[in-house]
Short mmCIF file of C-alpha atoms in Angstrom, two decimals:
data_model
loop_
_atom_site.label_atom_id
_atom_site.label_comp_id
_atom_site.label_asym_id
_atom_site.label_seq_id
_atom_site.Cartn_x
_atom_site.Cartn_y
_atom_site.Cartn_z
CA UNK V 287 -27.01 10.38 -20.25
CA UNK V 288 -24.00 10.22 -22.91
CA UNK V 289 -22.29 7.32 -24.36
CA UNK V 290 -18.56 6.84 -24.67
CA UNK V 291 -17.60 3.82 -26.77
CA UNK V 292 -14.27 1.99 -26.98
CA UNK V 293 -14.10 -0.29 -29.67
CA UNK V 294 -10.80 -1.71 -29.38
CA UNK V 295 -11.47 -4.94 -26.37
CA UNK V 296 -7.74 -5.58 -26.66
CA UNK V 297 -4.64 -4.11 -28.35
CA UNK V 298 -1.16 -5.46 -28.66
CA UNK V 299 1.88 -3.41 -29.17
CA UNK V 300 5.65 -3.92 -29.11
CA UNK V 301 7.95 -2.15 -26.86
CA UNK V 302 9.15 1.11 -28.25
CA UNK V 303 6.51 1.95 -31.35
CA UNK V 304 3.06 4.24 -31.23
CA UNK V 305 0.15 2.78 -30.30
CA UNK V 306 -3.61 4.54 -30.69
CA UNK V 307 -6.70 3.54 -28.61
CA UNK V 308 -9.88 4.78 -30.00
CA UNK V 309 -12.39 6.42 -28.06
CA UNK V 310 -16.07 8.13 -29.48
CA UNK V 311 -18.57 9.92 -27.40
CA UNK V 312 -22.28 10.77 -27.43
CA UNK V 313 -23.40 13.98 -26.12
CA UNK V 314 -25.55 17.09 -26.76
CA UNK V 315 -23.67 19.19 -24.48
CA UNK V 316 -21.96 21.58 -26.34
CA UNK V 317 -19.67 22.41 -23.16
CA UNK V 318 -17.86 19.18 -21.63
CA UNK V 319 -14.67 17.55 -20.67
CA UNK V 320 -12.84 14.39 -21.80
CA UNK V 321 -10.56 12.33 -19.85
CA UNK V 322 -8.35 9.13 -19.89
CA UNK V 323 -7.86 6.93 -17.49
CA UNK V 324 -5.09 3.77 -16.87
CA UNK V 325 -5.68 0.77 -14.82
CA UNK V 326 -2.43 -1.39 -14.06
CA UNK V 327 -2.78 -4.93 -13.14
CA UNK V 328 -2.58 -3.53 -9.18
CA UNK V 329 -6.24 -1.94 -10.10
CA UNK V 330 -5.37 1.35 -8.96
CA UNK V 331 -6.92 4.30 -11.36
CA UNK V 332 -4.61 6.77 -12.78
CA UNK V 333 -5.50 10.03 -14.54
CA UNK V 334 -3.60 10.43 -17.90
CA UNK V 335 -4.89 13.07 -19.65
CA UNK V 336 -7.91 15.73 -19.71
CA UNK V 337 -9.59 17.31 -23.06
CA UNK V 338 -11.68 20.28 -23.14
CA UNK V 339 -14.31 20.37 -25.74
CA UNK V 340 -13.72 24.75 -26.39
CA UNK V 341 -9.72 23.42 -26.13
CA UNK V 342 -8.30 24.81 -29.38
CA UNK V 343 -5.34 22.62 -29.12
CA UNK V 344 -4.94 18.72 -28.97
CA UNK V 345 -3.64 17.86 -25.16
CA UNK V 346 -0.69 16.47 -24.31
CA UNK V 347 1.16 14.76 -21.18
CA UNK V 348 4.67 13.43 -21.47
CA UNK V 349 4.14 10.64 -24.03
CA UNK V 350 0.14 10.62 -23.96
CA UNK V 351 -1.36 13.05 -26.13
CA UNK V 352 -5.35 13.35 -27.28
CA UNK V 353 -6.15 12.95 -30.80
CA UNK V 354 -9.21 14.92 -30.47
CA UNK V 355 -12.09 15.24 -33.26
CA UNK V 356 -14.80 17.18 -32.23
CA UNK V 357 -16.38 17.01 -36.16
CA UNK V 358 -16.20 12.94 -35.51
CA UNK V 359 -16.80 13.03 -31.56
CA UNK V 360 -13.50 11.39 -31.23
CA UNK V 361 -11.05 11.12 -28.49
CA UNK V 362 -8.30 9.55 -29.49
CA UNK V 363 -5.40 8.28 -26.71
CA UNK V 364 -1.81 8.43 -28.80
CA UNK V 365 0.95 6.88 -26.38
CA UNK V 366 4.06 6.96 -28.44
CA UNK V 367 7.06 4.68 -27.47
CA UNK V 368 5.15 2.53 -25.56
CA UNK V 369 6.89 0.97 -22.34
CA UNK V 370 6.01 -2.28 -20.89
CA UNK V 371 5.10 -0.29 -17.65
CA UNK V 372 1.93 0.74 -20.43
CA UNK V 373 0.53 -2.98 -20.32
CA UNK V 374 -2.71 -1.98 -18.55
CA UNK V 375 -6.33 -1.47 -19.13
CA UNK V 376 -6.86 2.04 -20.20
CA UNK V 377 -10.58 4.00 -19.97
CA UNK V 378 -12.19 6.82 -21.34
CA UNK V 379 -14.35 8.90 -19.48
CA UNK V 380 -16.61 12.16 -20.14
CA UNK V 381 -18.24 14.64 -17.32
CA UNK V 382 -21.73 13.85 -16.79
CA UNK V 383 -24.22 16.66 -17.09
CA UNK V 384 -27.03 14.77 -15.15
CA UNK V 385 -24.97 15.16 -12.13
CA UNK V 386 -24.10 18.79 -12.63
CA UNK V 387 -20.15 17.53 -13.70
CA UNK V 388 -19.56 15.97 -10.55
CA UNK V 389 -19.50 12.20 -11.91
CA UNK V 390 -18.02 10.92 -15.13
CA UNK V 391 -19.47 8.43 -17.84
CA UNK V 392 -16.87 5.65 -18.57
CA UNK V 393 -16.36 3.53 -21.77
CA UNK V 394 -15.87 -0.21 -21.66
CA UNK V 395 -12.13 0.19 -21.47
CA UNK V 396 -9.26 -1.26 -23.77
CA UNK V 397 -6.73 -3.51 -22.39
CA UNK V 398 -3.09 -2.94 -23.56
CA UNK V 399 -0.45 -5.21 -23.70
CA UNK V 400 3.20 -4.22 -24.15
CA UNK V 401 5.68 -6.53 -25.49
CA UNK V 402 9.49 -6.61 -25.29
CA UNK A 242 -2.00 13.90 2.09
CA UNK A 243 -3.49 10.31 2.06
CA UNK A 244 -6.05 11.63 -0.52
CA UNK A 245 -9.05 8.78 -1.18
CA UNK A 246 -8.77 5.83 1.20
CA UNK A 247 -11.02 2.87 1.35
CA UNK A 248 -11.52 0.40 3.75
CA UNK A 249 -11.99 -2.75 3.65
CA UNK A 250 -9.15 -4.00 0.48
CA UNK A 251 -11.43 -7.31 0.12
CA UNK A 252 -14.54 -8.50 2.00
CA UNK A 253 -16.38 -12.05 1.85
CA UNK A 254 -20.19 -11.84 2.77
CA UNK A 255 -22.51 -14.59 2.68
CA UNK A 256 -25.60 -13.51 0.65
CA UNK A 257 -28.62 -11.75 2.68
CA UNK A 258 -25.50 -9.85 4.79
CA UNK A 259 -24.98 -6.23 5.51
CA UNK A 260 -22.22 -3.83 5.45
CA UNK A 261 -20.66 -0.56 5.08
CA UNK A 262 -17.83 0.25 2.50
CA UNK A 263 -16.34 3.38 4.16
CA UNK A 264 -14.54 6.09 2.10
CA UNK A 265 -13.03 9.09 3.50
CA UNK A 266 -10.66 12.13 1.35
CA UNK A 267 -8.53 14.49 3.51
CA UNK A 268 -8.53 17.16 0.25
CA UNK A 269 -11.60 19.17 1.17
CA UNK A 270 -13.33 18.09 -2.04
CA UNK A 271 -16.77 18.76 -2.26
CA UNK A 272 -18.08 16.08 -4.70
CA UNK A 273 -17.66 12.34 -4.01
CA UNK A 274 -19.38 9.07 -5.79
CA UNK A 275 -19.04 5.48 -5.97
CA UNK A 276 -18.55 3.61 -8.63
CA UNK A 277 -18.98 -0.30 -9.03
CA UNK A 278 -16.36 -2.24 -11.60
CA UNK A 279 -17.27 -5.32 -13.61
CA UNK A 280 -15.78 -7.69 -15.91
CA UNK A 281 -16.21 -5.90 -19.31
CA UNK A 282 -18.41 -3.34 -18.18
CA UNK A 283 -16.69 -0.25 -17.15
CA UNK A 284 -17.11 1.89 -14.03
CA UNK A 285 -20.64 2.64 -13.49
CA UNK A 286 -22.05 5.06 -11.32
CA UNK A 287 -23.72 4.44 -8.19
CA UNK A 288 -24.37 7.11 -6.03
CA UNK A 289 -23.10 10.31 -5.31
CA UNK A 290 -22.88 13.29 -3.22
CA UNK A 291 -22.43 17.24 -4.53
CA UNK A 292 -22.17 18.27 -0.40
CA UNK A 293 -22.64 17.13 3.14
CA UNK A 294 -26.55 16.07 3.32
CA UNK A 295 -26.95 16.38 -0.64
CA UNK A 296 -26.70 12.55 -1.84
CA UNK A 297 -28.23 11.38 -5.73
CA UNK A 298 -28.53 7.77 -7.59
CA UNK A 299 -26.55 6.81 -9.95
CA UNK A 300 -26.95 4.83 -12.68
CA UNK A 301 -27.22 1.71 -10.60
CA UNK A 302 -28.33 2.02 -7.20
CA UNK A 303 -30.58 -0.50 -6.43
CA UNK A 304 -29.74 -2.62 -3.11
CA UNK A 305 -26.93 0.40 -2.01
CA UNK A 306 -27.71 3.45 0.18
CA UNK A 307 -25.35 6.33 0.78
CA UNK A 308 -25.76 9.41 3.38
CA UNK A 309 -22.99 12.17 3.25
CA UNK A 310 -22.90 13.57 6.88
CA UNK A 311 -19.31 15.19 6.35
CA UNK A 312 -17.44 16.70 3.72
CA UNK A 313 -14.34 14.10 4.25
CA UNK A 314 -16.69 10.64 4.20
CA UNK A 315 -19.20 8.45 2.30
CA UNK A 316 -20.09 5.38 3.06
CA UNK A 317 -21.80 2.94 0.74
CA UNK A 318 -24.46 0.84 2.56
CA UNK A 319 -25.34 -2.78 1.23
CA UNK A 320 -28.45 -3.86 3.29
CA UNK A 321 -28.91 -7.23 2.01
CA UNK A 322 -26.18 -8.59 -0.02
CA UNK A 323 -27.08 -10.26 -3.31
CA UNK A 324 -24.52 -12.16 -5.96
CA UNK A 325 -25.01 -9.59 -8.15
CA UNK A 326 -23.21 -7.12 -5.80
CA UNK A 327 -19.93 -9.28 -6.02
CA UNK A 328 -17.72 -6.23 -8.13
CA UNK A 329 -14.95 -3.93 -7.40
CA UNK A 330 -15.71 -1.00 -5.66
CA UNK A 331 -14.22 2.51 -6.12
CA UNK A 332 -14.90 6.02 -4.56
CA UNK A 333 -14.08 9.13 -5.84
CA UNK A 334 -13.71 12.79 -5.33
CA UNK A 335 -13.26 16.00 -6.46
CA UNK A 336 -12.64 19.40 -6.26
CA UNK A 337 -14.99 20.82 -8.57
CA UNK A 338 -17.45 19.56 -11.46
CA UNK A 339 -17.08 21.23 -15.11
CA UNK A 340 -13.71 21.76 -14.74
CA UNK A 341 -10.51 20.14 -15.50
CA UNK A 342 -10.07 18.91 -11.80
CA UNK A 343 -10.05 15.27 -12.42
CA UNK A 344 -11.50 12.53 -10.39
CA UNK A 345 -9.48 11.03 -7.96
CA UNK A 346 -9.83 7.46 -6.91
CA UNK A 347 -9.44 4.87 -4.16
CA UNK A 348 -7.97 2.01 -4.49
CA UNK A 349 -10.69 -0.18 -4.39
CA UNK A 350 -12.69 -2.69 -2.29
CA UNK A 351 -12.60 -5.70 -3.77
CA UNK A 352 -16.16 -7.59 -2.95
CA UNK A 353 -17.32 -11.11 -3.39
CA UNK A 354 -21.12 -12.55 -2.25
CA UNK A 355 -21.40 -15.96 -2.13
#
């Protein structure tokens, strides 16, 4: 099975600047698929963003974009001008191999707080 | 669409009870799971289903079965409820493994065993 670790339990951030949430995964795979996740306070999960590993370029959706580091296994979630609307609890996730890609692995999850 | 819908939102059980979490998607999507939610833990995998009569455990599947009779439901079975079972609840689906296609979620049945 892999291994996605978030490091970061909690992060704060004011309203308006960049925030990073750091993300490393564990796999032998060399084919497989990274996404990211956000869980408001309502507990309802929300897909944010999805990184190939053979994607040459860094993905990107509206203000999320993927620092990705294949070299460092690192998967990076940049949200820039953070909006109190980001305050949630945000997840990284990989495809699962043992399940032939039908299930994904999830890290631990970092909760976000935005303030004004 | 209503795409992943769960049912019940919260359920009560008294420890040593049974009952079925039911999950149904109107998208056609072949693969489905359940996940279980705790406190600092993640989502962890507890069964799931790659096709109508095709079912496999998860990383934690002790005290749940599953069966996958259709393509639009799959219901997660707790036959003798234990403390330890008191989590949040989520089913998923997709359209198709190693892909893009994310995972999309329901909203959750919130679960407490006293």
């Amino acid at each position: 099975a892999q291994k996605i670790t978030q490091t970061q339990p909690g992060m704060f951030v004011q309203e308006k600047e960049a925030v990073t949430l750091d993300c490393t995964y564990d796999t032998s795979d060399p084919s497989y698929g990274l996404f990211w996740y956000k869980q408001p306070s309502s507990g309802e999960m929300i897909f944010l963003i999805y990184q190939g590993s053979y994607d040459q370029q860094n993905a990107t959706e509206g203000r999320y974009s993927l620092n990705f580091q294949k070299a460092r296994k690192s998967a990076n979630l940049v949200i820039s001008a953070s909006q109190l609307g980001d305050s949630a609890m945000y997840f990284c996730a990989m495809r699962e191999p043992d399940s032939g890609y039908s299930t994904l692995t999830f890290g631990k999850g970092t909760m976000l707080l935005v303030s004004p | 669409n209503a795409g992943v819908t769960q049912t019940p939102k919260f359920q009560v059980l008294k420890t040593g009870q049974s009952m079925t979490l039911q999950c149904a998607q109107d998208m056609n999507h072949e693969y489905m799971s359940w996940y279980r939610q705790d406190p600092g833990m993640g989502l962890r995998l507890i069964h799931y289903s790659v096709g109508a009569g095709i079912t496999d455990q998860g990383e934690v599947p002790n005290g749940y079965n599953v069966s996958r009779s259709t393509t639009e439901d799959f219901p997660l079975r707790l036959l003798s409820a234990a403390p330890s079972q008191t989590s949040v609840y989520f089913c998923a689906s997709s359209y198709s493994p190693g892909s893009s296609y994310e995972q999309y979620f329901g909203p959750g049945t919130r679960l407490t065993v006293t």
